[in-house]
Amino acid sequence: MTAHTAAVLSLDLVVIAGLARALGLLARRLGQPPVIGEILGGILLGPTLFGGALTRALFPAEVQSWLTMLANVGVAVFMFLVGVELDRSLLRGQGRIASGVAFCAIFLPFALGAVLAIYLLGHHPGTKQPAFVLFLGTAMAITAFPVLARILTDRGLLATPIGALALACASIDDILAWSLLAVVTALAGAVGGLWQVLLVVPYAAGLLLVVRPLLVRLAAAAETAGWTKRPVSRRVGTAGILVIVAAGLWLSAEATQWMGLHLIFGAFLFGVAMPRDQGVRLRAWTERRIGRICSVLLLPIFFMVAGTSVDLSKVDGTALLDLGLILLVAIGGKGIGAFAGARLSGVRTRHSAVLAILLNTRGLTELIALTVGLQLHVIDTGLYSLMVVMALVTTAMTGVLLRVVYPESRARTDMAPRTTISESEALS
């Protein structure tokens, strides 16, 4: 890297972080999750405005490869944090309801998305048709677990029975959606052989059965040392723990990359392998230290890189029709599926509607999946741009509809002293 390239890259990082921060705060002031403003920031820096002149001026070719590398790091770290935040205890006492709602909220939008994909093949032809059909169904079925958790926190709904149930459903949705995306990756021909893909099963088992116990021992040593007061041992301090976690994250991402899957799967699996009850402070420390770096700098870089592939300046009547159908399938499929699944499980009508609204949240998780599809050439730039709009709309509408269907006065009535509910309580 030359001195000039380093200077331009440094300036770009300041612009990206500053714009993401400003638009994120603006979105929050408007009652929206910050991710809405951050994604919009990436689109504004892309070719949608000024014919791409702004993009070329701010991000010349010599720095784009560096930004792409940092964006990939940001995605890997984010997926690691998603895995860390997944909490199986959410399913205690409500596993049947959560599983039923999650299945319906995945199946219906997936099926409708697959049907829509057959229609869209006429406008967006490609050589990977099976992967395209499966990918579009998967993209319609995604729920953004991290964004949903933050929406519930901001609105004080985590302490309500319906908030805990929504998180449980979203966690199941996430696991199913990423599993489907892994199949798409294999069908897209990004693998050397089927045997490599199948290695992900014993690899995941090894993470849970071998790596997790080692991390539990590390967490126990850290608990004994008191984290910030003195080193964990003579050889390992808090900085050493950060290095160990970062190294594990990198090795896991590289492992799934070698298997022919995207690096996000390895990062996600390593996050899932982080200790739970035996390492509460290790998880909290990891989320605080690594999550801060990710949210302030790495993810905004990803938004910028993703935004350079969004071009809405050439949207015509056909594209608007496609967008309308995409929104109809995404919102209707997810909403009806979640509502029907909740009602069939005996959840009250109002709470079923709340679940339908909450599980329509897609946000950053959708953007990551779309980026994977674009990198694998499963979808083209035009369809990618329309799908990004869908992700923004479905996330932005969550707060608006919640205020109508589930106002604060109603939420206060439903407040509970714990964050989980039993199946009998959900039915009452």
Short mmCIF file of C-alpha atoms in Angstrom, two decimals:
data_model
loop_
_atom_site.label_atom_id
_atom_site.label_comp_id
_atom_site.label_asym_id
_atom_site.label_seq_id
_atom_site.Cartn_x
_atom_site.Cartn_y
_atom_site.Cartn_z
CA MET A 1 0.00 0.00 0.00
CA THR A 2 1.41 3.38 -1.02
CA ALA A 3 1.33 6.45 1.21
CA HIS A 4 -1.30 8.03 -1.06
CA THR A 5 -3.53 4.95 -0.90
CA ALA A 6 -3.20 4.85 2.90
CA ALA A 7 -4.18 8.52 3.12
CA VAL A 8 -7.23 8.03 0.88
CA LEU A 9 -8.24 4.90 2.82
CA SER A 10 -7.98 6.77 6.13
CA LEU A 11 -10.15 9.59 4.79
CA ASP A 12 -12.69 7.07 3.51
CA LEU A 13 -12.91 5.39 6.90
CA VAL A 14 -13.63 8.74 8.55
CA VAL A 15 -16.34 9.57 5.97
CA ILE A 16 -17.96 6.14 6.24
CA ALA A 17 -17.98 6.03 10.04
CA GLY A 18 -19.17 9.63 10.33
CA LEU A 19 -22.01 9.24 7.83
CA ALA A 20 -23.13 5.95 9.39
CA ARG A 21 -23.13 7.53 12.85
CA ALA A 22 -25.07 10.60 11.73
CA LEU A 23 -27.72 8.69 9.78
CA GLY A 24 -27.98 6.06 12.50
CA LEU A 25 -28.75 8.75 15.08
CA LEU A 26 -31.24 10.36 12.70
CA ALA A 27 -33.00 7.03 12.20
CA ARG A 28 -33.19 6.49 15.95
CA ARG A 29 -34.64 9.99 16.42
CA LEU A 30 -37.32 9.07 13.87
CA GLY A 31 -38.19 5.94 15.84
CA GLN A 32 -36.33 3.56 13.56
CA PRO A 33 -33.45 1.17 14.35
CA PRO A 34 -30.05 2.74 13.52
CA VAL A 35 -29.37 0.05 10.92
CA ILE A 36 -31.94 1.73 8.65
CA GLY A 37 -29.88 4.93 8.52
CA GLU A 38 -26.62 3.01 8.16
CA ILE A 39 -27.88 1.00 5.18
CA LEU A 40 -29.22 4.18 3.59
CA GLY A 41 -25.79 5.72 4.07
CA GLY A 42 -24.26 2.89 2.05
CA ILE A 43 -26.80 3.42 -0.74
CA LEU A 44 -26.17 7.19 -0.78
CA LEU A 45 -22.45 6.54 -1.27
CA GLY A 46 -23.20 4.15 -4.14
CA PRO A 47 -24.00 4.71 -7.81
CA THR A 48 -27.69 5.55 -7.24
CA LEU A 49 -26.84 9.27 -6.97
CA PHE A 50 -24.86 11.36 -9.48
CA GLY A 51 -24.32 8.44 -11.83
CA GLY A 52 -21.67 6.95 -9.57
CA ALA A 53 -19.43 10.03 -9.70
CA LEU A 54 -19.46 10.35 -5.91
CA THR A 55 -18.48 6.70 -5.53
CA ARG A 56 -15.57 7.02 -7.95
CA ALA A 57 -14.34 10.21 -6.28
CA LEU A 58 -14.48 8.89 -2.72
CA PHE A 59 -13.49 5.30 -3.38
CA PRO A 60 -10.94 5.01 -6.18
CA ALA A 61 -10.04 1.56 -7.45
CA GLU A 62 -6.83 1.33 -5.42
CA VAL A 63 -8.71 1.44 -2.08
CA GLN A 64 -11.76 -0.65 -3.00
CA SER A 65 -9.96 -3.95 -2.47
CA TRP A 66 -8.92 -2.85 1.03
CA LEU A 67 -12.45 -1.74 1.85
CA THR A 68 -13.84 -5.04 0.59
CA MET A 69 -11.42 -6.94 2.81
CA LEU A 70 -12.46 -4.89 5.85
CA ALA A 71 -16.12 -5.37 4.92
CA ASN A 72 -15.64 -9.15 4.91
CA VAL A 73 -14.04 -8.93 8.35
CA GLY A 74 -17.01 -6.88 9.56
CA VAL A 75 -19.52 -9.44 8.26
CA ALA A 76 -17.60 -12.30 9.87
CA VAL A 77 -17.47 -10.51 13.22
CA PHE A 78 -21.16 -9.63 13.04
CA MET A 79 -22.15 -13.23 12.30
CA PHE A 80 -19.95 -14.35 15.18
CA LEU A 81 -21.86 -11.98 17.47
CA VAL A 82 -25.17 -13.31 16.11
CA GLY A 83 -24.06 -16.80 17.12
CA VAL A 84 -22.98 -15.53 20.54
CA GLU A 85 -26.37 -13.87 21.12
CA LEU A 86 -28.41 -16.97 20.24
CA ASP A 87 -29.72 -18.23 23.55
CA ARG A 88 -31.25 -21.69 23.75
CA SER A 89 -32.81 -20.83 27.11
CA LEU A 90 -35.36 -18.76 25.19
CA LEU A 91 -37.03 -22.03 24.22
CA ARG A 92 -37.52 -23.25 27.76
CA GLY A 93 -41.22 -23.59 28.48
CA GLN A 94 -42.30 -22.44 25.01
CA GLY A 95 -40.52 -24.78 22.61
CA ARG A 96 -43.68 -26.14 21.01
CA ILE A 97 -45.19 -22.72 20.32
CA ALA A 98 -41.93 -21.20 19.09
CA SER A 99 -41.20 -24.14 16.81
CA GLY A 100 -44.69 -24.11 15.33
CA VAL A 101 -44.67 -20.37 14.67
CA ALA A 102 -41.12 -20.45 13.29
CA PHE A 103 -41.93 -23.31 10.91
CA CYS A 104 -44.96 -21.53 9.46
CA ALA A 105 -43.03 -18.23 9.29
CA ILE A 106 -40.33 -19.99 7.26
CA PHE A 107 -42.39 -22.36 5.12
CA LEU A 108 -44.97 -19.99 3.62
CA PRO A 109 -42.62 -17.14 2.56
CA PHE A 110 -40.11 -19.72 1.31
CA ALA A 111 -42.74 -21.43 -0.85
CA LEU A 112 -44.12 -18.14 -2.19
CA GLY A 113 -40.57 -16.88 -2.82
CA ALA A 114 -39.76 -20.00 -4.82
CA VAL A 115 -42.87 -19.47 -6.96
CA LEU A 116 -41.96 -15.80 -7.46
CA ALA A 117 -38.44 -16.85 -8.46
CA ILE A 118 -39.83 -18.87 -11.36
CA TYR A 119 -41.58 -15.72 -12.61
CA LEU A 120 -38.53 -13.50 -12.07
CA LEU A 121 -36.31 -15.85 -14.08
CA GLY A 122 -37.85 -14.27 -17.17
CA HIS A 123 -36.49 -10.83 -16.15
CA HIS A 124 -33.30 -12.00 -14.47
CA PRO A 125 -32.12 -15.09 -16.38
CA GLY A 126 -29.18 -17.01 -14.99
CA THR A 127 -27.42 -20.34 -15.37
CA LYS A 128 -27.91 -21.36 -11.72
CA GLN A 129 -31.68 -21.70 -11.77
CA PRO A 130 -32.11 -24.24 -8.92
CA ALA A 131 -29.88 -22.11 -6.69
CA PHE A 132 -31.79 -18.97 -7.73
CA VAL A 133 -35.17 -20.47 -6.80
CA LEU A 134 -33.88 -21.75 -3.47
CA PHE A 135 -32.06 -18.51 -2.72
CA LEU A 136 -35.09 -16.27 -3.32
CA GLY A 137 -37.23 -18.48 -1.10
CA THR A 138 -34.58 -18.29 1.61
CA ALA A 139 -34.27 -14.50 1.29
CA MET A 140 -38.01 -14.13 1.79
CA ALA A 141 -37.94 -16.31 4.91
CA ILE A 142 -35.15 -14.52 6.81
CA THR A 143 -35.73 -12.72 10.11
CA ALA A 144 -33.00 -10.46 11.53
CA PHE A 145 -32.56 -11.79 15.07
CA PRO A 146 -30.07 -9.07 16.22
CA VAL A 147 -32.13 -6.17 14.81
CA LEU A 148 -35.30 -7.65 16.30
CA ALA A 149 -33.61 -7.93 19.71
CA ARG A 150 -32.63 -4.27 19.58
CA ILE A 151 -36.13 -3.18 18.52
CA LEU A 152 -37.62 -5.07 21.45
CA THR A 153 -35.05 -3.54 23.81
CA ASP A 154 -35.68 0.00 22.57
CA ARG A 155 -39.42 -0.42 23.01
CA GLY A 156 -39.17 -2.11 26.41
CA LEU A 157 -40.75 -5.33 25.14
CA LEU A 158 -38.08 -7.78 26.25
CA ALA A 159 -39.85 -8.13 29.60
CA THR A 160 -43.16 -9.06 27.98
CA PRO A 161 -44.18 -12.64 27.19
CA ILE A 162 -44.66 -11.83 23.51
CA GLY A 163 -41.21 -10.27 23.27
CA ALA A 164 -39.54 -13.41 24.59
CA LEU A 165 -41.61 -15.58 22.26
CA ALA A 166 -40.67 -13.41 19.26
CA LEU A 167 -36.97 -13.79 20.08
CA ALA A 168 -37.33 -17.56 20.40
CA CYS A 169 -39.07 -17.77 17.01
CA ALA A 170 -36.47 -15.51 15.41
CA SER A 171 -33.60 -17.62 16.74
CA ILE A 172 -35.10 -20.75 15.17
CA ASP A 173 -35.73 -18.83 11.93
CA ASP A 174 -32.11 -17.71 11.85
CA ILE A 175 -30.75 -21.24 12.19
CA LEU A 176 -33.08 -22.61 9.51
CA ALA A 177 -32.38 -19.70 7.14
CA TRP A 178 -28.60 -20.01 7.41
CA SER A 179 -28.87 -23.75 6.86
CA LEU A 180 -30.85 -23.12 3.68
CA LEU A 181 -28.31 -20.52 2.57
CA ALA A 182 -25.55 -23.09 3.04
CA VAL A 183 -27.43 -25.39 0.64
CA VAL A 184 -27.70 -22.50 -1.84
CA THR A 185 -23.95 -21.99 -1.61
CA ALA A 186 -23.38 -25.63 -2.48
CA LEU A 187 -25.83 -25.55 -5.40
CA ALA A 188 -24.20 -22.40 -6.74
CA GLY A 189 -21.10 -24.39 -7.50
CA ALA A 190 -18.85 -22.68 -4.97
CA VAL A 191 -17.54 -25.99 -3.69
CA GLY A 192 -14.85 -28.41 -4.77
CA GLY A 193 -16.98 -31.43 -4.00
CA LEU A 194 -19.97 -32.60 -2.02
CA TRP A 195 -17.75 -34.35 0.50
CA GLN A 196 -16.29 -31.01 1.53
CA VAL A 197 -19.73 -29.55 2.21
CA LEU A 198 -20.69 -32.56 4.31
CA LEU A 199 -17.67 -31.93 6.52
CA VAL A 200 -19.54 -29.01 8.07
CA VAL A 201 -21.62 -31.46 10.15
CA PRO A 202 -18.70 -33.10 12.00
CA TYR A 203 -17.00 -29.71 12.11
CA ALA A 204 -19.96 -28.15 13.95
CA ALA A 205 -20.04 -31.13 16.29
CA GLY A 206 -16.32 -30.68 16.99
CA LEU A 207 -16.87 -27.02 17.86
CA LEU A 208 -19.58 -27.90 20.37
CA LEU A 209 -17.96 -31.00 21.86
CA VAL A 210 -14.28 -30.02 21.84
CA VAL A 211 -13.84 -26.28 21.40
CA ARG A 212 -16.65 -25.19 23.71
CA PRO A 213 -15.25 -27.10 26.74
CA LEU A 214 -11.88 -25.43 26.14
CA LEU A 215 -13.58 -22.05 26.06
CA VAL A 216 -15.44 -22.94 29.24
CA ARG A 217 -12.11 -23.56 30.95
CA LEU A 218 -10.82 -20.23 29.64
CA ALA A 219 -13.95 -18.51 30.94
CA ALA A 220 -13.55 -20.16 34.34
CA ALA A 221 -9.95 -18.95 34.56
CA ALA A 222 -11.07 -15.47 33.60
CA GLU A 223 -13.81 -15.49 36.24
CA THR A 224 -11.28 -16.48 38.89
CA ALA A 225 -8.88 -13.73 37.82
CA GLY A 226 -11.57 -11.05 37.90
CA TRP A 227 -11.10 -9.95 34.27
CA THR A 228 -9.96 -6.38 34.60
CA LYS A 229 -8.05 -6.54 37.88
CA ARG A 230 -5.22 -8.90 36.95
CA PRO A 231 -4.17 -11.29 34.17
CA VAL A 232 -6.00 -14.59 33.82
CA SER A 233 -2.65 -16.28 34.30
CA ARG A 234 0.97 -15.42 33.97
CA ARG A 235 0.65 -15.90 30.23
CA VAL A 236 -2.90 -14.83 29.35
CA GLY A 237 -4.47 -11.45 30.14
CA THR A 238 -7.59 -9.81 28.73
CA ALA A 239 -5.65 -8.90 25.59
CA GLY A 240 -4.67 -12.55 25.29
CA ILE A 241 -8.31 -13.59 25.50
CA LEU A 242 -9.14 -11.19 22.69
CA VAL A 243 -6.38 -12.75 20.58
CA ILE A 244 -7.64 -16.27 21.33
CA VAL A 245 -11.23 -15.40 20.40
CA ALA A 246 -10.13 -13.54 17.25
CA ALA A 247 -7.89 -16.43 16.21
CA GLY A 248 -10.70 -18.93 16.74
CA LEU A 249 -13.08 -16.78 14.74
CA TRP A 250 -10.61 -16.48 11.86
CA LEU A 251 -9.77 -20.19 11.81
CA SER A 252 -13.45 -21.15 11.87
CA ALA A 253 -14.26 -18.77 9.01
CA GLU A 254 -11.33 -20.12 6.99
CA ALA A 255 -12.44 -23.70 7.69
CA THR A 256 -15.93 -23.24 6.24
CA GLN A 257 -14.47 -21.24 3.37
CA TRP A 258 -12.27 -24.24 2.56
CA MET A 259 -15.31 -26.52 2.76
CA GLY A 260 -16.85 -24.43 -0.02
CA LEU A 261 -19.25 -22.49 2.17
CA HIS A 262 -19.09 -18.76 2.85
CA LEU A 263 -16.92 -17.54 5.71
CA ILE A 264 -20.02 -16.27 7.55
CA PHE A 265 -21.00 -19.85 8.41
CA GLY A 266 -17.74 -20.54 10.22
CA ALA A 267 -18.00 -17.27 12.09
CA PHE A 268 -21.59 -18.02 13.08
CA LEU A 269 -20.76 -21.54 14.26
CA PHE A 270 -17.86 -20.31 16.37
CA GLY A 271 -20.19 -17.79 17.99
CA VAL A 272 -22.68 -20.56 18.79
CA ALA A 273 -19.81 -22.53 20.37
CA MET A 274 -19.06 -19.75 22.86
CA PRO A 275 -19.87 -20.92 26.42
CA ARG A 276 -23.27 -19.99 27.83
CA ASP A 277 -24.06 -20.47 31.52
CA GLN A 278 -20.42 -21.23 32.37
CA GLY A 279 -19.10 -18.12 30.65
CA VAL A 280 -21.58 -15.29 31.08
CA ARG A 281 -18.89 -12.69 31.69
CA LEU A 282 -16.77 -14.00 28.82
CA ARG A 283 -19.72 -13.56 26.47
CA ALA A 284 -20.52 -10.10 27.83
CA TRP A 285 -16.88 -9.04 27.59
CA THR A 286 -16.62 -10.39 24.03
CA GLU A 287 -19.80 -8.65 22.92
CA ARG A 288 -18.72 -5.36 24.50
CA ARG A 289 -15.15 -5.26 23.21
CA ILE A 290 -15.58 -6.84 19.77
CA GLY A 291 -19.10 -5.60 19.20
CA ARG A 292 -18.08 -1.98 19.67
CA ILE A 293 -15.38 -2.16 17.02
CA CYS A 294 -17.76 -3.94 14.68
CA SER A 295 -20.67 -1.52 15.02
CA VAL A 296 -18.63 1.70 14.89
CA LEU A 297 -16.29 0.90 12.00
CA LEU A 298 -16.46 -2.54 10.37
CA LEU A 299 -20.20 -2.76 9.66
CA PRO A 300 -20.40 0.77 8.18
CA ILE A 301 -17.65 -0.30 5.76
CA PHE A 302 -19.79 -3.30 4.82
CA PHE A 303 -22.78 -1.02 4.24
CA MET A 304 -20.67 1.13 1.93
CA VAL A 305 -19.37 -1.85 -0.05
CA ALA A 306 -22.88 -3.30 -0.27
CA GLY A 307 -24.25 0.11 -1.28
CA THR A 308 -21.93 0.36 -4.26
CA SER A 309 -23.83 -2.59 -5.78
CA VAL A 310 -27.22 -0.91 -5.32
CA ASP A 311 -28.24 1.17 -8.32
CA LEU A 312 -31.78 2.50 -8.20
CA SER A 313 -31.21 5.17 -10.83
CA LYS A 314 -32.33 2.88 -13.67
CA VAL A 315 -35.50 1.50 -12.11
CA ASP A 316 -38.24 1.28 -14.76
CA GLY A 317 -41.85 0.10 -14.83
CA THR A 318 -40.90 -3.57 -14.97
CA ALA A 319 -38.59 -3.18 -12.00
CA LEU A 320 -41.31 -1.40 -10.03
CA LEU A 321 -43.69 -4.29 -10.76
CA ASP A 322 -41.04 -6.75 -9.61
CA LEU A 323 -40.52 -4.70 -6.46
CA GLY A 324 -44.24 -4.70 -5.73
CA LEU A 325 -44.38 -8.49 -6.07
CA ILE A 326 -41.28 -8.89 -3.90
CA LEU A 327 -42.80 -6.74 -1.15
CA LEU A 328 -46.12 -8.57 -1.40
CA VAL A 329 -44.50 -11.98 -1.08
CA ALA A 330 -42.02 -10.92 1.61
CA ILE A 331 -44.48 -9.07 3.85
CA GLY A 332 -47.56 -11.19 3.14
CA GLY A 333 -45.79 -14.54 3.24
CA LYS A 334 -43.93 -13.85 6.46
CA GLY A 335 -46.83 -12.07 8.12
CA ILE A 336 -49.53 -14.59 7.22
CA GLY A 337 -47.25 -17.51 7.99
CA ALA A 338 -46.32 -16.19 11.44
CA PHE A 339 -49.88 -15.15 12.25
CA ALA A 340 -51.35 -18.48 11.16
CA GLY A 341 -48.67 -20.43 13.04
CA ALA A 342 -49.34 -18.44 16.21
CA ARG A 343 -53.10 -18.82 16.01
CA LEU A 344 -52.80 -22.56 15.34
CA SER A 345 -50.64 -22.76 18.46
CA GLY A 346 -53.35 -21.01 20.48
CA VAL A 347 -51.70 -17.57 20.83
CA ARG A 348 -54.16 -14.71 21.23
CA THR A 349 -55.11 -12.73 18.14
CA ARG A 350 -53.39 -9.47 19.13
CA HIS A 351 -50.17 -11.26 20.09
CA SER A 352 -50.30 -13.27 16.87
CA ALA A 353 -50.45 -10.00 14.93
CA VAL A 354 -47.50 -8.65 16.94
CA LEU A 355 -45.48 -11.76 16.07
CA ALA A 356 -46.36 -11.33 12.40
CA ILE A 357 -45.03 -7.76 12.51
CA LEU A 358 -41.88 -8.54 14.48
CA LEU A 359 -40.82 -11.55 12.42
CA ASN A 360 -41.00 -9.42 9.26
CA THR A 361 -37.90 -7.58 10.48
CA ARG A 362 -35.02 -8.35 8.10
CA GLY A 363 -32.44 -5.57 8.34
CA LEU A 364 -28.74 -6.37 8.25
CA THR A 365 -29.17 -10.15 8.24
CA GLU A 366 -31.03 -9.90 4.93
CA LEU A 367 -28.35 -7.61 3.51
CA ILE A 368 -25.64 -10.15 4.34
CA ALA A 369 -27.58 -12.96 2.67
CA LEU A 370 -28.16 -10.80 -0.41
CA THR A 371 -24.47 -9.96 -0.59
CA VAL A 372 -23.62 -13.67 -0.52
CA GLY A 373 -26.08 -14.28 -3.36
CA LEU A 374 -24.56 -11.46 -5.39
CA GLN A 375 -21.00 -12.70 -4.80
CA LEU A 376 -22.00 -16.20 -5.93
CA HIS A 377 -23.72 -14.70 -9.02
CA VAL A 378 -27.02 -16.29 -8.00
CA ILE A 379 -28.76 -12.91 -8.39
CA ASP A 380 -27.85 -9.95 -10.57
CA THR A 381 -27.31 -6.33 -9.54
CA GLY A 382 -30.81 -5.25 -10.55
CA LEU A 383 -32.59 -7.82 -8.41
CA TYR A 384 -30.10 -7.26 -5.59
CA SER A 385 -31.04 -3.56 -5.54
CA LEU A 386 -34.76 -4.35 -5.35
CA MET A 387 -34.21 -6.87 -2.55
CA VAL A 388 -32.24 -4.30 -0.54
CA VAL A 389 -35.24 -1.96 -0.80
CA MET A 390 -37.43 -4.79 0.48
CA ALA A 391 -35.09 -5.27 3.46
CA LEU A 392 -35.33 -1.58 4.30
CA VAL A 393 -39.12 -1.43 3.97
CA THR A 394 -39.80 -4.54 6.05
CA THR A 395 -37.50 -3.31 8.82
CA ALA A 396 -38.78 0.29 8.83
CA MET A 397 -42.43 -0.75 8.97
CA THR A 398 -41.93 -2.78 12.16
CA GLY A 399 -41.84 0.21 14.51
CA VAL A 400 -44.71 1.99 12.75
CA LEU A 401 -47.06 -1.00 12.85
CA LEU A 402 -46.09 -1.89 16.42
CA ARG A 403 -47.24 1.51 17.64
CA VAL A 404 -50.65 0.82 16.11
CA VAL A 405 -51.15 -2.85 16.99
CA TYR A 406 -49.26 -2.97 20.29
CA PRO A 407 -49.16 0.50 21.90
CA GLU A 408 -47.10 1.14 25.03
CA SER A 409 -50.18 1.07 27.26
CA ARG A 410 -50.95 -2.47 26.12
CA ALA A 411 -47.33 -3.52 26.51
CA ARG A 412 -47.25 -2.28 30.10
CA THR A 413 -50.30 -4.40 30.84
CA ASP A 414 -48.51 -7.47 29.52
CA MET A 415 -45.27 -6.83 31.41
CA ALA A 416 -43.95 -9.90 33.20
CA PRO A 417 -41.20 -10.29 35.82
CA ARG A 418 -39.23 -12.65 33.56
CA THR A 419 -38.41 -12.91 29.87
CA THR A 420 -39.86 -16.32 29.11
CA ILE A 421 -43.37 -17.70 29.23
CA SER A 422 -44.79 -21.17 29.48
CA GLU A 423 -47.06 -22.56 26.82
CA SER A 424 -50.08 -22.34 29.13
CA GLU A 425 -49.41 -18.62 29.72
CA ALA A 426 -49.16 -17.92 25.98
CA LEU A 427 -52.53 -19.53 25.41
CA SER A 428 -54.29 -17.54 28.12
#
